[in-house]
């Protein structure tokens, strides 16, 4: 210690506690021995610290003025000794004794959380009730506990006296008021004072719902009050209208309806109109306690403070209560008083639960602040300090306008939209982001540019008279990114969500509030952060997630709005995913359809197994690859679909409980309450979003699997159309076009990839639809499907010639070439399919074939015919073209005998296209030669198709040009065509003698001489072909270098080949007519056709002579050997 010492004593023995206390209290001041030193300049205890409310200095300033000057940093208290002596609290001029303030922390609770304005609702003012009870319950308890004082009731003019049991009217307001009547508590004397207790019915009648308070903490405070035996109520009040009446007047009722304390005038409580005049003219404010029931509810002592009538605009601090010593206390601003309340039996025992205080009754029109209830009596010094620190703030609280009661009761018309949404948002949306870590830019020049911007901005915006915060740095301009960021941001650390490190925040926090108070670093101080900086240049991925529920359909939905930084640009998209539930009738319908589907699949599976067994039995006849593929595919589809249905069925059955759990858990979160922390709310949302996302993703995977199964089933359905050629157009066309399709798509993607590479390189920096090669390919495909798509020739970019050239070439190649190539392949394959369908003699129509199949299968079962696969297998093995019933019975087809085989033969005999008249066939060799002849004709036709487009053309000078058709390879092909014609004529020559024999039998129709003449012409033609071949060999040796001669020879041979082909076709028709017609009556028509071809043979000889002469053959005047019309007529005649 350094300083002046007023008194110093040394003792040679240990002092007792009483001796120490005596020294402390009574040791005299050396300068004023008549006074103890503690009284003159010593310390003061907490209860002794109080300012003199009457003190006014020579300038008219009181203690509050000195408090404000001290707070503002002025030294007025130090300069004025009188102010220090009279205002020790305001000036902090008095030392507080050691140990005098050592008390346990007070337990407190607030009645109301805001300022209230009270306007009297009747003669007994306004009543406020704790939220854990109701006015009816408290009025009923008040009536049950009312004392019976007949004399007192007569004195007060009451019609109902004593306890009233009105329990049955708790929910009947009118009945309750009638039952209670005017029953009132009172002091148990003959002439009790009026108005100190309120009638029980007035608790209900004067109740104001807007002032009911939360009493959840009252149990704890009341228990502590019962232990300390003292309590205090602290509040601010203001008169609203009155300028000459004493205020406030309050009553406090416990859980029995007993008014244990009231605040009013000295020995006077004045009620409001109409029963009273509403104005207490008393000049003393009194706080009084009432005694217990066992002593007749006597009026105990009062603590009284003289006050002037409060006026509107003046805020006054009131503290009232009782001490553990039984003293009743009251302090009004800086005036205080206390009195002994232990007489007349003292205060009744304090209730140690929330029944300590149930009802507060307020008389008059006043404005009250929140009332603070404590388990301690506040000292005068603490009260003075509270008044000094809160007075300015309370003065500024003018109350709500209009008052809360009017706001609640007033009805204003307003336009509202009808709620038309079909879904409900069950949780506040969140915004999540992943971030990049800040680092230096790859190019140091970029860092210098950013620094220059920052220096310029700081010199102009942060120098005097302006000021910037400490966090305004070059990073505020721009930051380059390098790798994911996992550090603290906006007071949050990243959390794993959907495979990313995400910072999660409620959307309303960012959009509705300009600032938040968070820690910038772990364990750092709280700092103010602007929400506008939540998204910056380091943001890499942003997602806004919302959860909705459709009450009508029972669908839980997740909405995702995503923004992502990609290659220097921002891409936005949204996705709505649903968790669909099946309950009630929908679930029953699902199970009904599912069971039907399950049974059908089982039946199909069993049938497929039967087909597999039949295929295994017939394996000795060879494997049918198509049938084996179909059986395996069907088995896989059926097994997978059965398993899939079981999984989907279980998922559908649990969908209702799953959605109920997800949505129910979100609804249980108190999103607007303060009991659940901010982090807990975010954790709840994240957990539910994770679970809901997992369920939705699982359903989406099941849907994807289901779609794959459905597509495979659809492909299987298309494959099933092979059962009939009329509906097998798709499969047959694809089969014929398969090879060409493969080669076309190789070319197609090669062209698209080339254009994509060029487009992404040239236009990727300015067009989002060409930012990379893959996107450019998708853009091209869209343009092909709907030209011009996103690549119009005429548009904003048409002035760019590079773009114009690129687009024109792209559309020209893709549309005019590739698309038409594809169409040509499909049309050509389809044409071949239709042609093959027309050549199919056994096909009828699908309805007829279906009926025939059913009929044949039924008949096969009834007659026990052999298996159809065995019959087909034996038919393929035989080398005979025509069979009769005896052949089916004898050649191992599986029939028991000829009669059994005859049933099969007669069944198919009904169809004319498989029947042959034996009278027209006497030699099996003719039929065999006819088959060989057909194959040779087809070979010649294919050669013609190959050679036709390549016919050389003659130049204007009369010479043939040097086209590829005159190459040595061309010459070889021509020679091969001649060889094929010679080979085809061999079976023709062999068949004509048999025709001659048939014609001799029918001389009335065909003249044998004419047929013999035809035979001679054919033989002569063969000889001419042979000579032409020899001449060709000679010419090849002698004039091999003469191109024009070789070309002329090829031209002549082509025309001669055409004549030979026409002749062969006519002969083919002749053989066909001879073999398959049931009569031989068409020989005359054949003769006419052969006569025409005799003339064509003459023309052919002329062509051969022209060839030998080295000249190009020409047609005769009639053109009989070269016109397609004659060939068509010849074919028609041959039918």
PDB file of C-alpha atoms in Angstrom, residues 424-432 504-512 534 543-548 558-561 666 671 678 681-682 685-686 689:
ATOM      1  CA  UNK A 424     -46.093 -27.488 -48.857  1.00  0.00           C
ATOM      2  CA  UNK A 425     -42.558 -26.534 -47.873  1.00  0.00           C
ATOM      3  CA  UNK A 426     -41.851 -28.543 -44.721  1.00  0.00           C
ATOM      4  CA  UNK A 427     -38.491 -26.993 -43.809  1.00  0.00           C
ATOM      5  CA  UNK A 428     -36.695 -23.721 -44.522  1.00  0.00           C
ATOM      6  CA  UNK A 429     -34.493 -24.004 -47.622  1.00  0.00           C
ATOM      7  CA  UNK A 430     -30.739 -24.115 -47.309  1.00  0.00           C
ATOM      8  CA  UNK A 431     -27.962 -22.864 -49.540  1.00  0.00           C
ATOM      9  CA  UNK A 432     -24.741 -24.847 -49.766  1.00  0.00           C
ATOM     10  CA  UNK A 504     -24.352 -25.065 -45.389  1.00  0.00           C
ATOM     11  CA  UNK A 505     -26.415 -22.029 -44.446  1.00  0.00           C
ATOM     12  CA  UNK A 506     -30.134 -21.294 -44.295  1.00  0.00           C
ATOM     13  CA  UNK A 507     -31.212 -19.342 -47.350  1.00  0.00           C
ATOM     14  CA  UNK A 508     -33.150 -16.778 -45.327  1.00  0.00           C
ATOM     15  CA  UNK A 509     -29.988 -15.908 -43.375  1.00  0.00           C
ATOM     16  CA  UNK A 510     -28.272 -14.832 -46.583  1.00  0.00           C
ATOM     17  CA  UNK A 511     -31.233 -13.188 -48.320  1.00  0.00           C
ATOM     18  CA  UNK A 512     -33.134 -11.515 -45.459  1.00  0.00           C
ATOM     19  CA  UNK A 534     -21.191 -15.260 -48.783  1.00  0.00           C
ATOM     20  CA  UNK A 543     -26.859 -25.578 -54.406  1.00  0.00           C
ATOM     21  CA  UNK A 544     -30.190 -24.409 -53.001  1.00  0.00           C
ATOM     22  CA  UNK A 545     -32.116 -27.345 -51.530  1.00  0.00           C
ATOM     23  CA  UNK A 546     -35.815 -27.324 -50.614  1.00  0.00           C
ATOM     24  CA  UNK A 547     -38.042 -30.094 -49.329  1.00  0.00           C
ATOM     25  CA  UNK A 548     -41.745 -30.147 -50.166  1.00  0.00           C
ATOM     26  CA  UNK A 558     -36.633 -32.414 -53.265  1.00  0.00           C
ATOM     27  CA  UNK A 559     -35.893 -29.316 -55.323  1.00  0.00           C
ATOM     28  CA  UNK A 560     -32.265 -28.638 -56.202  1.00  0.00           C
ATOM     29  CA  UNK A 561     -31.173 -25.402 -57.856  1.00  0.00           C
ATOM     30  CA  UNK A 666     -38.641 -32.313 -40.125  1.00  0.00           C
ATOM     31  CA  UNK A 671     -37.423 -23.973 -36.755  1.00  0.00           C
ATOM     32  CA  UNK A 678     -28.753 -22.940 -35.060  1.00  0.00           C
ATOM     33  CA  UNK A 681     -31.332 -27.074 -36.952  1.00  0.00           C
ATOM     34  CA  UNK A 682     -28.803 -27.315 -39.757  1.00  0.00           C
ATOM     35  CA  UNK A 685     -32.017 -30.545 -42.109  1.00  0.00           C
ATOM     36  CA  UNK A 686     -28.809 -32.084 -43.437  1.00  0.00           C
ATOM     37  CA  UNK A 689     -31.891 -34.310 -46.666  1.00  0.00           C
TER      38      UNK A 689
END
